[in-house]
PDB file of C-alpha atoms in Angstrom:
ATOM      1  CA  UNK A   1     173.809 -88.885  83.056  1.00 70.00           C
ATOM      2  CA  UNK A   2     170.212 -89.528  83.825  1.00 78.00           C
ATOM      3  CA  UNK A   3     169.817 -85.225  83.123  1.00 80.00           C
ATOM      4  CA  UNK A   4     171.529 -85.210  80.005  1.00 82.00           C
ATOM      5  CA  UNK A   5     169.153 -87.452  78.299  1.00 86.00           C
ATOM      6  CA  UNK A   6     166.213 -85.248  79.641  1.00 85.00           C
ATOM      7  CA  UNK A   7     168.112 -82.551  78.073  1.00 86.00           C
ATOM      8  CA  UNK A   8     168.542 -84.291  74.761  1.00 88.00           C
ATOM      9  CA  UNK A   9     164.692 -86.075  74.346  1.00 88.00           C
ATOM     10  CA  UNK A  10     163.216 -81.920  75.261  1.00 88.00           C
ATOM     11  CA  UNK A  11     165.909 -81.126  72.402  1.00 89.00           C
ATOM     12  CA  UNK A  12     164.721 -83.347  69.653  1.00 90.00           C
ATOM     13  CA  UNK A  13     160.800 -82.686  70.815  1.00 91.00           C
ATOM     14  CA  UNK A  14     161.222 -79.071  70.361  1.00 89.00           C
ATOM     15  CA  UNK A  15     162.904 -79.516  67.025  1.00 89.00           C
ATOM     16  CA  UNK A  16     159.789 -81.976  66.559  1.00 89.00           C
ATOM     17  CA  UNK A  17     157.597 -79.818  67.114  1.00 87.00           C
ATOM     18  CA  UNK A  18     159.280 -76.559  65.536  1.00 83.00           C
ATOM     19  CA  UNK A  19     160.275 -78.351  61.844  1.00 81.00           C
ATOM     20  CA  UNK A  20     156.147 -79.531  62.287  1.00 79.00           C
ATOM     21  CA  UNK A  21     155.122 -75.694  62.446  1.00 75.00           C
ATOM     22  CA  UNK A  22     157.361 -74.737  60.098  1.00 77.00           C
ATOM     23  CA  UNK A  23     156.713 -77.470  57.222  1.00 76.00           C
ATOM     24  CA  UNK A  24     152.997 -77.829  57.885  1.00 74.00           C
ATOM     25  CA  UNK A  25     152.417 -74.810  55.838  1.00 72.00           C
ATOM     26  CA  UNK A  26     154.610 -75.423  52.845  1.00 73.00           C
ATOM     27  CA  UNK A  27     153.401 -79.320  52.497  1.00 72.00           C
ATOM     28  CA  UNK A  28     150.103 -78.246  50.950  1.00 72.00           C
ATOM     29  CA  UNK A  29     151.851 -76.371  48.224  1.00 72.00           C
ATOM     30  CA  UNK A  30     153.666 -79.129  47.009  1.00 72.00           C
ATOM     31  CA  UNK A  31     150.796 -81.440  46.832  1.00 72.00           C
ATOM     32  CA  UNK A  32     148.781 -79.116  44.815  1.00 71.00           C
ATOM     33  CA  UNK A  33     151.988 -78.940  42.251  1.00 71.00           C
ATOM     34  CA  UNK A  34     151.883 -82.630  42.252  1.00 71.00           C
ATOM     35  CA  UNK A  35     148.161 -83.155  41.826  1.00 67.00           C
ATOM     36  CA  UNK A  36     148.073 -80.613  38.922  1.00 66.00           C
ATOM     37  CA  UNK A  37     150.995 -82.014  37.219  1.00 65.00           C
ATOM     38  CA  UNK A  38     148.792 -84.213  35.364  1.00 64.00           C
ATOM     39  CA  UNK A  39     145.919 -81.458  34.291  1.00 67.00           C
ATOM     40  CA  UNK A  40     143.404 -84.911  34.923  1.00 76.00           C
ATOM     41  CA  UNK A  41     141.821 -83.845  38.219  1.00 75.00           C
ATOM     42  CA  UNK A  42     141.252 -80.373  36.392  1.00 75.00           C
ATOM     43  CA  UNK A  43     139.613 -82.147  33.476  1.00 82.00           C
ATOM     44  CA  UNK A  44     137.485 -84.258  35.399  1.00 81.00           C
ATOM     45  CA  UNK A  45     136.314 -81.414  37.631  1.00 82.00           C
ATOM     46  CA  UNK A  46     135.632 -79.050  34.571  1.00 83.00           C
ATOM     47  CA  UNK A  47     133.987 -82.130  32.777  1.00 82.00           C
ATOM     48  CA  UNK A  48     131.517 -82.322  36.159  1.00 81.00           C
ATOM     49  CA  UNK A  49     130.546 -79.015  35.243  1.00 79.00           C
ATOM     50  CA  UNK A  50     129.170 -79.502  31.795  1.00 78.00           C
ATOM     51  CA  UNK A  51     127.765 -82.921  32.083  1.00 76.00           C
ATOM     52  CA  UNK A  52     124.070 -83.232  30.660  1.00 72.00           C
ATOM     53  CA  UNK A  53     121.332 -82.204  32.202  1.00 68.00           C
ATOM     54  CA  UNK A  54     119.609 -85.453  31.802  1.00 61.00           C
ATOM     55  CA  UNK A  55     122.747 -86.882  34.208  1.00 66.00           C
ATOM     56  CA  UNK A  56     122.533 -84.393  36.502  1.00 65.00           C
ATOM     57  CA  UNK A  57     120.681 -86.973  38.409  1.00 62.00           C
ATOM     58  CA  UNK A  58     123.047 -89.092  38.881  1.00 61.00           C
ATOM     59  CA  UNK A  59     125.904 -86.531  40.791  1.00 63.00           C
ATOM     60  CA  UNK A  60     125.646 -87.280  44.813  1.00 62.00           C
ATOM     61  CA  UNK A  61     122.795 -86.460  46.654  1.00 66.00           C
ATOM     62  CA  UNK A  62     124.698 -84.499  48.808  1.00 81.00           C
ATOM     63  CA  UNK A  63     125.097 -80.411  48.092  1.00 91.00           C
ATOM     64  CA  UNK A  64     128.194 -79.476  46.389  1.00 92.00           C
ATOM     65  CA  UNK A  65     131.020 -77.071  45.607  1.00 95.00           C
ATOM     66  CA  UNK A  66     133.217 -77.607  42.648  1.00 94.00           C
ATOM     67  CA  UNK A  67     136.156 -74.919  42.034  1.00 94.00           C
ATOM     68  CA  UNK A  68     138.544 -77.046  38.981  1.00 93.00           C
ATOM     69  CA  UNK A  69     141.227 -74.268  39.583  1.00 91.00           C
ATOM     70  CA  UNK A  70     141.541 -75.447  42.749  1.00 90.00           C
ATOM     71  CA  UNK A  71     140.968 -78.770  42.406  1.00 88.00           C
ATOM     72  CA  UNK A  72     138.331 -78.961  44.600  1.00 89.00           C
ATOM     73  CA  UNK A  73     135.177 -81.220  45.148  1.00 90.00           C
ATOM     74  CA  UNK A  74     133.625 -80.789  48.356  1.00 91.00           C
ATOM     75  CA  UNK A  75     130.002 -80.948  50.716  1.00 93.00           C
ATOM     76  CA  UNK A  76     128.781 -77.678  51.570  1.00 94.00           C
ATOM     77  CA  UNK A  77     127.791 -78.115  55.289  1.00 92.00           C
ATOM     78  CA  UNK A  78     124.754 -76.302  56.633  1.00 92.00           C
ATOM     79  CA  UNK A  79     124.800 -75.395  60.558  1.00 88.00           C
ATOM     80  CA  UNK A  80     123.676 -72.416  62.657  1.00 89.00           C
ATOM     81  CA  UNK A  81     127.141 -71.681  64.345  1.00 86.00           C
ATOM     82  CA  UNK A  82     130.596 -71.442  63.073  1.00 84.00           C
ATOM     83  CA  UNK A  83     131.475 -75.094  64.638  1.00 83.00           C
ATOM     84  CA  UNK A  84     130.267 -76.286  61.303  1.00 85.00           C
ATOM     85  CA  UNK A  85     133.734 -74.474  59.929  1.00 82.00           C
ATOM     86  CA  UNK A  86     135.110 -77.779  61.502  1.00 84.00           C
ATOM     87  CA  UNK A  87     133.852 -80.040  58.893  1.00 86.00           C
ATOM     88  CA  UNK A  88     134.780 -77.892  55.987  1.00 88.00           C
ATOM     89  CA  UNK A  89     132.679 -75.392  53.979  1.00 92.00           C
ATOM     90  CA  UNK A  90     129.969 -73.610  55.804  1.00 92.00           C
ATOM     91  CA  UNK A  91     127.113 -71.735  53.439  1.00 94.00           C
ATOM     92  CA  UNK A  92     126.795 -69.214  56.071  1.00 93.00           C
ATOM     93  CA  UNK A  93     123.331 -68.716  57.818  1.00 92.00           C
ATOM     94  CA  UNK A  94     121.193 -65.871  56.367  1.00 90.00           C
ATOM     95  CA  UNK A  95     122.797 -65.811  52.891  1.00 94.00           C
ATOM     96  CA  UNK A  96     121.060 -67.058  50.103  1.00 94.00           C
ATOM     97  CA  UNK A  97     121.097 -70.168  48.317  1.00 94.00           C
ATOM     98  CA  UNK A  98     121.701 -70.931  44.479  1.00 94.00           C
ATOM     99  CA  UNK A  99     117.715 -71.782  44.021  1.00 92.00           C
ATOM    100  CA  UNK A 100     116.557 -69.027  45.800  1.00 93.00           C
ATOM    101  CA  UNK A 101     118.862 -66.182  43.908  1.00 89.00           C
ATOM    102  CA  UNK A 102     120.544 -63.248  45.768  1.00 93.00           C
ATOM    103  CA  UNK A 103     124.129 -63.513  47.332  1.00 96.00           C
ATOM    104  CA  UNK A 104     124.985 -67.288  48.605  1.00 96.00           C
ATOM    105  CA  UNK A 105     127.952 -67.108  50.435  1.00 96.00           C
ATOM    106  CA  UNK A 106     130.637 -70.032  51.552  1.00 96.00           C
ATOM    107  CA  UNK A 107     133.381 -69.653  53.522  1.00 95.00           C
ATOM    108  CA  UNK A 108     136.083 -71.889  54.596  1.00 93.00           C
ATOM    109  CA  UNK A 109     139.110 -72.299  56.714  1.00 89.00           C
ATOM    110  CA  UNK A 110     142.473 -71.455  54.249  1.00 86.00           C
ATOM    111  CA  UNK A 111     145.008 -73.129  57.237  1.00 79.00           C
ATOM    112  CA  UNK A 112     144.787 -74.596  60.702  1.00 73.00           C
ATOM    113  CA  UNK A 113     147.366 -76.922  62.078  1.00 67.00           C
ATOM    114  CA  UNK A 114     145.043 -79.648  62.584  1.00 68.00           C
ATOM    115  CA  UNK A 115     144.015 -79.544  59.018  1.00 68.00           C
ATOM    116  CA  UNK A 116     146.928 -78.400  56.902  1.00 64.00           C
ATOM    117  CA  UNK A 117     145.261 -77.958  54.105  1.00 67.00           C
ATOM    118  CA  UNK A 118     141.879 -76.529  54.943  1.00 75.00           C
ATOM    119  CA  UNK A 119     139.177 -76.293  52.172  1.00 85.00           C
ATOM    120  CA  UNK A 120     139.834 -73.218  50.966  1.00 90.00           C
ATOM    121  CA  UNK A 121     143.817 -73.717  51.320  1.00 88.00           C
ATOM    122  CA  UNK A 122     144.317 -72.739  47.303  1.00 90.00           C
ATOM    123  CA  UNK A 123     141.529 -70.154  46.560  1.00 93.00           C
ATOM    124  CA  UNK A 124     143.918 -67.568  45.955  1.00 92.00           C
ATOM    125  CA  UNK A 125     144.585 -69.627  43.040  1.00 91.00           C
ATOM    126  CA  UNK A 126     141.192 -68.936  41.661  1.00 95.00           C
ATOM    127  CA  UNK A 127     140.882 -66.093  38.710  1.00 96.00           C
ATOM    128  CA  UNK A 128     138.884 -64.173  36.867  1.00 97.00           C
ATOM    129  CA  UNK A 129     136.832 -65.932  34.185  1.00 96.00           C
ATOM    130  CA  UNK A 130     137.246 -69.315  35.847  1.00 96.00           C
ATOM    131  CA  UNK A 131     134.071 -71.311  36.134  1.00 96.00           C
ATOM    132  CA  UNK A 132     132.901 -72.939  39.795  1.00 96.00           C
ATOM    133  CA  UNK A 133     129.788 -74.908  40.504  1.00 94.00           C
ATOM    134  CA  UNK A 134     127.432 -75.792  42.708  1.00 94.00           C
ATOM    135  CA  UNK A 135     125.015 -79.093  43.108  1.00 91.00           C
ATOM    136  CA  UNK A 136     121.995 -78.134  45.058  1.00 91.00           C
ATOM    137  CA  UNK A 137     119.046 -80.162  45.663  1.00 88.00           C
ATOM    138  CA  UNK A 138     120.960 -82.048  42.602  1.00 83.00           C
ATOM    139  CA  UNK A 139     120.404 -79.115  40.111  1.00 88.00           C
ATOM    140  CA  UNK A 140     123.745 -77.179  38.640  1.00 90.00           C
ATOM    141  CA  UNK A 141     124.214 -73.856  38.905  1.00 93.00           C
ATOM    142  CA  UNK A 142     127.663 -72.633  36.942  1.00 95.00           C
ATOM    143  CA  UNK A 143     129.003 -69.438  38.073  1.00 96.00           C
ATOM    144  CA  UNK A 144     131.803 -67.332  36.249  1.00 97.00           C
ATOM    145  CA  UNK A 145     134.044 -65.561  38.615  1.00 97.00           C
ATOM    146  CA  UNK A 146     133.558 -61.897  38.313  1.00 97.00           C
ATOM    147  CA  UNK A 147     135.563 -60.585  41.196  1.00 96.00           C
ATOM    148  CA  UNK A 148     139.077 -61.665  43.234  1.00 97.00           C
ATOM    149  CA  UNK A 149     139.710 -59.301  46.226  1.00 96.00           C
ATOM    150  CA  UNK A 150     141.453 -58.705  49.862  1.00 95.00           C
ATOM    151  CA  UNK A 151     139.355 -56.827  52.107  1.00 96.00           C
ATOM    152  CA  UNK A 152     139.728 -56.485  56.010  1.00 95.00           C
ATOM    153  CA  UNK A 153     138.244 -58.836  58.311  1.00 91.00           C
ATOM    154  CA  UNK A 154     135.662 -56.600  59.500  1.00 92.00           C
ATOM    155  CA  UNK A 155     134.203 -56.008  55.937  1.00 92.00           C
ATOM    156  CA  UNK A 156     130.414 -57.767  56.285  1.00 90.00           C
ATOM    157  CA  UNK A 157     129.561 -56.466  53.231  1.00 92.00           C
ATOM    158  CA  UNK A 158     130.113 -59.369  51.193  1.00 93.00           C
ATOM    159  CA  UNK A 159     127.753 -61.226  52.600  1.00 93.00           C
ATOM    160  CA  UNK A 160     125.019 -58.756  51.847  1.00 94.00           C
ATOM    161  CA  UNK A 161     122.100 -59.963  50.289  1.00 93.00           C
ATOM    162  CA  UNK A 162     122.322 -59.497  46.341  1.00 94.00           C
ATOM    163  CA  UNK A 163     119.556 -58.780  43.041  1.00 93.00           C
ATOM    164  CA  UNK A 164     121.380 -60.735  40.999  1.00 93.00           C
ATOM    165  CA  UNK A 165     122.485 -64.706  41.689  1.00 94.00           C
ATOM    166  CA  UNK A 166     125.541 -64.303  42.955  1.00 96.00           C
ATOM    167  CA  UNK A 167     128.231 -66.230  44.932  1.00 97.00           C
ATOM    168  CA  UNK A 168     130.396 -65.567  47.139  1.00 97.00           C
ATOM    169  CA  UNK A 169     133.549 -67.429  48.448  1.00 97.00           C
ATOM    170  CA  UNK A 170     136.040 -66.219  51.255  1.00 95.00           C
ATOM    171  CA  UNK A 171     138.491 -66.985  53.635  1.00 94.00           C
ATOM    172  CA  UNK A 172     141.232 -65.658  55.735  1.00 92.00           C
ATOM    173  CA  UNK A 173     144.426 -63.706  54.178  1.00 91.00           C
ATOM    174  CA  UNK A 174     147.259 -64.434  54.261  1.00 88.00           C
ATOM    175  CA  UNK A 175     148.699 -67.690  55.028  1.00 79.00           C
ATOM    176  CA  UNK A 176     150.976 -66.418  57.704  1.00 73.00           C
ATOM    177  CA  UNK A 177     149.385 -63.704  59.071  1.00 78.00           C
ATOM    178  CA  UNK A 178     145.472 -63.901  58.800  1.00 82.00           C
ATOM    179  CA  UNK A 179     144.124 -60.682  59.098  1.00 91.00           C
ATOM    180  CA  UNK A 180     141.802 -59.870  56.143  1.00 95.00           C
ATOM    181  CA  UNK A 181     139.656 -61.983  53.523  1.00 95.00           C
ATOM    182  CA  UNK A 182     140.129 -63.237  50.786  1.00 95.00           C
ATOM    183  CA  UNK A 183     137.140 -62.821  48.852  1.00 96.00           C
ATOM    184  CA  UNK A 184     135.623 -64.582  45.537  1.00 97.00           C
ATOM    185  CA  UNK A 185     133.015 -63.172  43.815  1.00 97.00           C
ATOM    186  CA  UNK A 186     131.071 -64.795  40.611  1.00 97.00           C
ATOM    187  CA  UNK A 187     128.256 -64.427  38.631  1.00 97.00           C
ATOM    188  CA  UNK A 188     125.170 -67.576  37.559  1.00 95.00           C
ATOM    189  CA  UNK A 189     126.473 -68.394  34.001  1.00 91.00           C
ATOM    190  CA  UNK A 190     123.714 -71.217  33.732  1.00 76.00           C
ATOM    191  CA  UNK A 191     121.670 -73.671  35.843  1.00 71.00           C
TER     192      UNK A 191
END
């Protein structure tokens, strides 16, 4: 008796614990469909693009990334090692940054089962022509994206320094099976 209920608590953990691996992945989807249903998140992120200069000011202190086709409004951590991917976006050490010109490059987890959702969870929905910001130093760079590609993980390339302002957003590809990069690339519009 005292067996079968050992058998039967294992049974419903490992159910547990495979519905939790095999949901974790699709939950992220569906909140993206519900958070866009309303188009107001995309408004107010597109709206935080183009507010006046003379409010510019007034945006956080703190750097930012703003991608409206993703619905995303994040800090952009600085760090030396890749530990920093922990706490979300990571401009990556040795790139440029939007002040200074050149390539700046971001990356960002796309899926970990700790973090369903990582940062960069939707940047494959991310296209050509869309706009993305950045808050630095509380100035506004707008970038138009020039560039959507999968390349293999080994690819370094993209984060080679650049003539033109450039920037460059990646993460692994795909969801299931991360072997490559996704990779964003756009072009300073204004600042």
């Amino acid at each position: 008796m005292k067996l079968a209920r050992v058998n039967t608590c294992l049974l419903v953990a490992i159910i547990l614990v495979c519905g939790y691996i095999i949901l974790m992945p699709i939950v992220p989807m569906v909140s993206f469909w519900i958070a866009g249903r309303g188009g107001t998140r995309l408004q107010t992120l597109t709206a935080r693009l183009h507010i006046p200069a003379a409010r510019v000011s007034s945006v956080p202190a703190d750097n930012r990334l703003i991608v409206p086709s993703m619905l995303l409004d994040t800090p952009i951590n600085e760090g030396t090692s890749a530990a920093t991917l922990r706490n979300g976006t990571w401009r990556r050490p040795l790139t440029s940054t939007p002040d200074k010109g050149g390539n700046t490059v971001i990356v960002a987890h796309r899926f970990t089962y700790a973090d369903p959702r990582g940062t960069f969870y939707y940047l494959n929905k991310v296209a050509v022509g869309d706009e993305i910001g950045i808050f630095w130093h509380r100035k506004r760079y707008v970038y138009k994206v020039a560039n959507v590609a999968t390349v293999p993980a080994n690819q370094v390339s993209v984060e080679a320094a650049t003539q033109a302002a450039q920037l460059t957003l990646y993460t692994c590809t795909p969801l299931w099976l991360p072997k490559d990069r996704l990779v964003v690339t756009a072009k300073l519009e204004k600042s």
